Short mmCIF file of C-alpha atoms in Angstrom, two decimals:
data_model
loop_
_atom_site.label_atom_id
_atom_site.label_comp_id
_atom_site.label_asym_id
_atom_site.label_seq_id
_atom_site.Cartn_x
_atom_site.Cartn_y
_atom_site.Cartn_z
CA MET A 154 0.00 0.00 0.00
CA GLU A 155 2.82 2.40 0.86
CA GLY A 156 4.40 1.75 -2.57
CA LEU A 157 1.11 2.53 -4.28
CA GLU A 158 0.76 5.80 -2.38
CA GLN A 159 4.32 6.80 -3.31
CA TRP A 160 3.60 6.03 -6.94
CA LYS A 161 0.45 8.21 -6.82
CA ASP A 162 2.42 11.05 -5.23
CA GLN A 163 5.08 10.86 -7.96
CA LEU A 164 2.36 10.85 -10.62
CA GLU A 165 0.79 13.97 -9.11
CA GLN A 166 4.17 15.71 -9.01
CA LEU A 167 4.77 14.86 -12.68
CA LYS A 168 1.31 16.17 -13.56
CA SER A 169 1.98 19.44 -11.78
CA GLN A 170 5.32 19.80 -13.58
CA LEU A 171 3.70 19.26 -16.97
CA GLU A 172 0.87 21.70 -16.31
CA PRO A 173 2.84 24.81 -17.39
CA TRP A 174 3.85 23.06 -20.61
CA LYS A 175 0.25 22.14 -21.28
CA ASN A 176 -0.87 25.74 -20.81
CA GLN A 177 1.93 27.00 -23.04
CA LEU A 178 1.02 24.52 -25.77
CA GLU A 179 -2.64 25.50 -25.63
CA LYS A 180 -1.65 29.15 -25.85
CA CYS A 181 0.56 28.54 -28.91
CA LEU A 182 -2.14 26.49 -30.59
CA HIS A 183 -4.69 29.24 -29.97
CA GLU A 184 -2.33 31.84 -31.49
CA VAL A 185 -1.75 29.67 -34.57
CA ILE A 186 -5.50 29.25 -35.10
CA GLU A 187 -6.05 32.99 -34.75
CA TYR A 188 -3.25 33.70 -37.24
CA LEU A 189 -4.66 31.25 -39.77
CA ASN A 190 -8.09 32.80 -39.42
CA GLN A 191 -6.61 36.15 -40.39
CA ILE A 192 -5.11 34.79 -43.63
CA PRO A 193 -7.39 35.11 -46.67
CA PRO A 194 -8.57 31.67 -47.84
CA VAL A 195 -6.93 32.10 -51.27
CA GLN A 196 -3.49 32.68 -49.74
CA LEU A 197 -3.96 29.81 -47.32
CA TYR A 198 -4.90 27.39 -50.10
CA ALA A 199 -1.95 28.61 -52.18
CA ALA A 200 0.44 27.99 -49.29
CA ILE A 201 -0.93 24.47 -48.79
CA ALA A 202 -0.61 23.78 -52.52
CA VAL A 203 3.04 24.95 -52.52
CA LEU A 204 3.78 22.74 -49.52
CA LEU A 205 2.21 19.70 -51.17
CA ILE A 206 4.01 20.29 -54.49
CA SER A 207 7.35 20.74 -52.72
CA THR A 208 6.84 17.52 -50.77
CA LEU A 209 5.92 15.57 -53.91
CA LEU A 210 8.92 17.02 -55.76
CA LEU A 211 11.33 15.99 -53.01
CA LEU A 212 9.87 12.49 -52.93
CA SER A 213 10.15 12.22 -56.72
CA ILE A 214 13.81 13.28 -56.62
CA ARG A 215 14.59 10.68 -53.95
CA LEU A 216 12.83 7.96 -55.90
CA PHE A 217 14.65 8.97 -59.08
CA LYS A 218 18.03 8.78 -57.34
CA ARG A 219 17.22 5.32 -56.04
CA ALA A 220 16.42 4.05 -59.55
CA LYS A 221 20.09 3.52 -60.38
CA SER A 222 20.99 1.98 -63.70
CA ASN A 223 22.32 -1.58 -63.73
CA THR A 224 23.70 -1.41 -67.29
CA VAL A 225 27.44 -1.82 -67.84
CA ILE A 226 29.03 -1.57 -71.29
CA LEU A 227 31.88 -3.80 -72.48
CA THR A 228 33.84 -2.43 -75.41
CA GLY A 229 37.31 -2.31 -76.92
CA LEU A 230 39.09 -3.23 -80.14
CA SER A 231 38.14 -6.42 -81.95
CA GLY A 232 40.19 -9.34 -80.65
CA SER A 233 40.80 -7.84 -77.21
CA GLY A 234 38.89 -10.71 -75.61
CA LYS A 235 36.10 -8.61 -74.13
CA THR A 236 33.33 -10.97 -75.16
CA VAL A 237 34.94 -13.97 -73.50
CA LEU A 238 35.05 -12.18 -70.12
CA PHE A 239 31.45 -13.16 -69.43
CA TYR A 240 30.75 -15.73 -72.15
CA GLN A 241 32.15 -19.22 -72.61
CA GLY A 242 34.14 -19.90 -75.77
CA THR A 243 35.63 -17.54 -78.35
CA ILE A 244 33.07 -15.24 -79.94
CA THR A 245 33.56 -12.58 -82.60
CA SER A 246 30.79 -10.08 -81.89
CA MET A 247 29.39 -8.21 -84.89
CA GLU A 248 26.22 -7.08 -83.11
CA PRO A 249 25.78 -5.85 -79.54
CA ASN A 250 25.36 -8.83 -77.23
CA GLU A 251 23.07 -8.16 -74.30
CA SER A 252 22.66 -10.44 -71.32
CA THR A 253 21.95 -10.34 -67.62
CA ILE A 254 24.46 -11.79 -65.18
CA VAL A 255 24.39 -12.08 -61.40
CA LEU A 256 27.45 -11.04 -59.43
CA ASN A 257 28.07 -13.58 -56.71
CA SER A 258 28.18 -12.40 -53.12
CA ASP A 259 31.66 -11.99 -51.66
CA SER A 260 31.46 -13.95 -48.42
CA ASN A 261 28.00 -12.53 -47.81
CA LYS A 262 29.44 -9.01 -47.63
CA ARG A 263 27.36 -7.83 -50.54
CA LYS A 264 24.05 -8.86 -52.01
CA SER A 265 23.84 -10.54 -55.40
CA LYS A 266 22.36 -8.22 -57.99
CA PRO A 267 21.47 -8.80 -61.65
CA VAL A 268 23.56 -6.69 -64.01
CA HIS A 269 22.68 -5.85 -67.60
CA ILE A 270 25.85 -6.37 -69.65
CA VAL A 271 26.04 -4.87 -73.16
CA ASP A 272 28.95 -6.07 -75.29
CA VAL A 273 29.43 -3.44 -78.01
CA PRO A 274 31.39 -4.59 -81.11
CA GLY A 275 34.90 -3.21 -81.43
CA HIS A 276 34.87 -2.95 -85.21
CA SER A 277 35.25 0.68 -86.29
CA ARG A 278 32.13 0.58 -88.49
CA LEU A 279 29.99 -0.67 -85.59
CA ARG A 280 31.22 1.65 -82.84
CA PRO A 281 28.40 4.20 -83.38
CA LYS A 282 26.15 1.61 -81.72
CA LEU A 283 27.88 2.59 -78.48
CA ASP A 284 25.94 5.88 -78.46
CA GLU A 285 22.67 3.95 -78.22
CA PHE A 286 23.60 2.52 -74.81
CA LEU A 287 25.66 5.29 -73.19
CA PRO A 288 22.64 7.28 -71.87
CA ARG A 289 21.73 4.39 -69.55
CA ALA A 290 25.23 3.17 -68.71
CA ALA A 291 26.34 2.98 -65.09
CA GLY A 292 29.89 2.09 -66.10
CA ILE A 293 32.15 1.22 -69.04
CA VAL A 294 34.69 -1.60 -69.20
CA PHE A 295 37.21 -0.84 -71.95
CA VAL A 296 39.09 -4.05 -72.71
CA VAL A 297 42.68 -4.01 -73.98
CA ASP A 298 44.68 -6.98 -75.28
CA SER A 299 47.73 -7.07 -72.96
CA LEU A 300 49.47 -9.56 -75.22
CA GLU A 301 49.20 -7.62 -78.50
CA PHE A 302 49.07 -4.20 -76.93
CA LEU A 303 51.92 -2.33 -78.67
CA PRO A 304 50.74 -2.89 -82.26
CA ASN A 305 47.25 -1.75 -81.25
CA CYS A 306 48.20 1.01 -78.82
CA HIS A 307 47.35 3.89 -81.14
CA LEU A 308 43.98 2.48 -82.25
CA ALA A 309 42.96 1.52 -78.71
CA SER A 310 43.98 4.93 -77.35
CA GLU A 311 42.10 6.70 -80.13
CA TYR A 312 38.93 4.72 -79.40
CA LEU A 313 39.26 5.39 -75.66
CA TYR A 314 39.88 9.09 -76.38
CA ASP A 315 36.61 9.25 -78.31
CA ILE A 316 34.76 7.64 -75.40
CA LEU A 317 36.26 9.90 -72.73
CA THR A 318 35.33 13.04 -74.69
CA LYS A 319 31.67 12.14 -75.29
CA ALA A 320 29.21 14.48 -73.61
CA SER A 321 27.12 11.61 -72.21
CA VAL A 322 30.21 10.18 -70.48
CA VAL A 323 31.59 13.47 -69.17
CA LYS A 324 28.32 15.01 -67.95
CA LYS A 325 27.19 11.84 -66.17
CA LYS A 326 30.76 11.16 -64.97
CA ILE A 327 30.43 7.53 -66.04
CA PRO A 328 33.33 5.56 -64.50
CA VAL A 329 35.60 3.74 -66.93
CA LEU A 330 37.72 0.65 -66.23
CA ILE A 331 40.63 -0.06 -68.58
CA CYS A 332 40.68 -3.85 -68.39
CA CYS A 333 44.06 -5.30 -69.41
CA ASN A 334 42.96 -8.74 -70.57
CA LYS A 335 44.98 -11.93 -71.22
CA ASN A 336 47.36 -11.21 -68.35
CA ASP A 337 47.76 -14.97 -67.80
CA LYS A 338 50.25 -15.03 -70.68
CA VAL A 339 53.94 -14.71 -69.78
CA THR A 340 54.60 -12.05 -72.42
CA ALA A 341 51.57 -9.91 -71.50
CA HIS A 342 52.28 -6.28 -70.64
CA THR A 343 51.54 -5.03 -67.14
CA LYS A 344 48.66 -2.68 -66.43
CA GLU A 345 51.07 0.08 -65.37
CA PHE A 346 52.93 -0.13 -68.67
CA ILE A 347 49.65 -0.06 -70.60
CA ARG A 348 48.33 2.88 -68.58
CA LYS A 349 51.47 4.98 -69.18
CA GLN A 350 51.60 4.18 -72.89
CA MET A 351 47.91 5.04 -73.38
CA GLU A 352 48.34 8.31 -71.48
CA LYS A 353 51.24 9.24 -73.78
CA GLU A 354 49.27 8.31 -76.88
CA ILE A 355 46.19 10.24 -75.75
CA ASP A 356 48.43 13.22 -75.01
CA LYS A 357 49.57 13.14 -78.65
CA LEU A 358 45.98 12.82 -79.85
CA ARG A 359 44.94 15.74 -77.68
CA ALA A 360 47.66 17.93 -79.18
CA SER A 361 46.92 16.95 -82.77
CA ARG A 362 43.17 17.34 -82.47
CA SER A 363 43.41 20.71 -80.76
CA ALA A 364 45.19 21.94 -83.88
CA ILE A 365 42.18 21.03 -86.03
CA SER A 366 39.61 23.73 -86.62
CA ALA A 367 36.59 23.66 -84.33
CA ALA A 368 34.33 22.86 -87.27
CA ASP A 369 36.16 19.57 -87.84
CA ILE A 370 36.23 18.36 -84.28
CA SER A 371 33.58 15.74 -83.57
CA ASN A 372 34.39 15.32 -79.86
CA ASP A 373 32.17 17.07 -77.34
CA PHE A 374 34.81 17.78 -74.65
CA THR A 375 38.57 18.16 -74.43
CA LEU A 376 40.76 16.14 -72.10
CA GLY A 377 43.37 17.04 -69.55
CA VAL A 378 44.91 20.25 -68.29
CA PRO A 379 46.45 22.70 -70.80
CA GLU A 380 50.25 22.80 -70.87
CA GLU A 381 50.47 19.61 -68.74
CA PRO A 382 51.13 16.00 -69.83
CA PHE A 383 47.89 14.04 -69.90
CA THR A 384 47.06 11.54 -67.16
CA PHE A 385 43.81 9.68 -66.56
CA SER A 386 43.54 11.36 -63.16
CA GLN A 387 42.73 14.60 -65.01
CA CYS A 388 39.51 13.17 -66.45
CA ARG A 389 36.23 14.45 -65.03
CA ASN A 390 35.03 10.89 -64.62
CA LYS A 391 36.93 8.21 -62.71
CA VAL A 392 39.26 6.09 -64.86
CA THR A 393 40.93 3.04 -63.31
CA VAL A 394 43.08 0.19 -64.63
CA ALA A 395 42.84 -3.52 -63.81
CA GLU A 396 44.06 -6.88 -65.07
CA SER A 397 42.03 -9.92 -66.07
CA SER A 398 42.02 -13.18 -67.97
CA GLY A 399 38.74 -14.20 -69.51
CA LEU A 400 39.99 -17.66 -70.48
CA THR A 401 41.12 -18.57 -66.95
CA GLY A 402 38.20 -16.85 -65.25
CA GLU A 403 40.32 -14.23 -63.46
CA VAL A 404 37.73 -11.45 -63.58
CA GLY A 405 37.54 -10.49 -59.90
CA GLN A 406 38.72 -6.90 -60.42
CA VAL A 407 36.24 -6.45 -63.26
CA GLU A 408 33.38 -7.78 -61.14
CA GLN A 409 34.40 -5.47 -58.29
CA PHE A 410 34.29 -2.48 -60.65
CA ILE A 411 30.88 -3.51 -61.96
CA TRP A 412 29.58 -3.94 -58.41
CA GLU A 413 30.74 -0.44 -57.47
CA CYS A 414 28.92 0.95 -60.52
CA VAL A 415 25.56 -0.72 -59.87
CA LYS A 416 25.40 -1.09 -56.09
CA PRO A 417 22.33 0.52 -54.47
#
């Protein structure tokens, strides 16, 4: 009984402490109602409409941001081995190959997610097809043949230059992975060697194309910093380099890049 009486006393004390807050709240509520009554109905309705529209707009923006693309483009010169990265057997692609793959979870640290892979042909006549998929690309894997790199360095660098200067790539800051494929071969060049050689070649391309009249330039943006040697770190979008071997299944770095591009 004594415990019950103490509990009642504490409840009464709490009630008395809250009484001033209750009075203050009632006073504020009364003032708000009086203020609203003074506002003309038209203005009040307009304010409510603005509030509702703003709320819907913010919700729409959040939903739009969540709807992240899951499309990743594979491209590169013909014979670079890009198609075999995610397909069994040797395939010469003359049309864009589209498929959906599932990236396996890495020790349950990340959830498996279906990824839309678009393999764009590397033949020069078919490269315009790339523009059809760039607007919805979350990332680009540019595959280079590490084994036969030097004979193809200029052509590969020129193709990559064209990609890195496209408006859709620059404005959306689409990340690009330079995938040095066939690194399982003893005579394959390292990714650091390939990166440096491509930077030098792109630097030459940048200089030669800047000398062409503006009317003849088909690229949307220029690369690098004026009066400085070109490096991929100067690009507005992130450009990284990795090694892989499609034939032996060593594609972990490529899968990691793809995961970073499409993760929620």
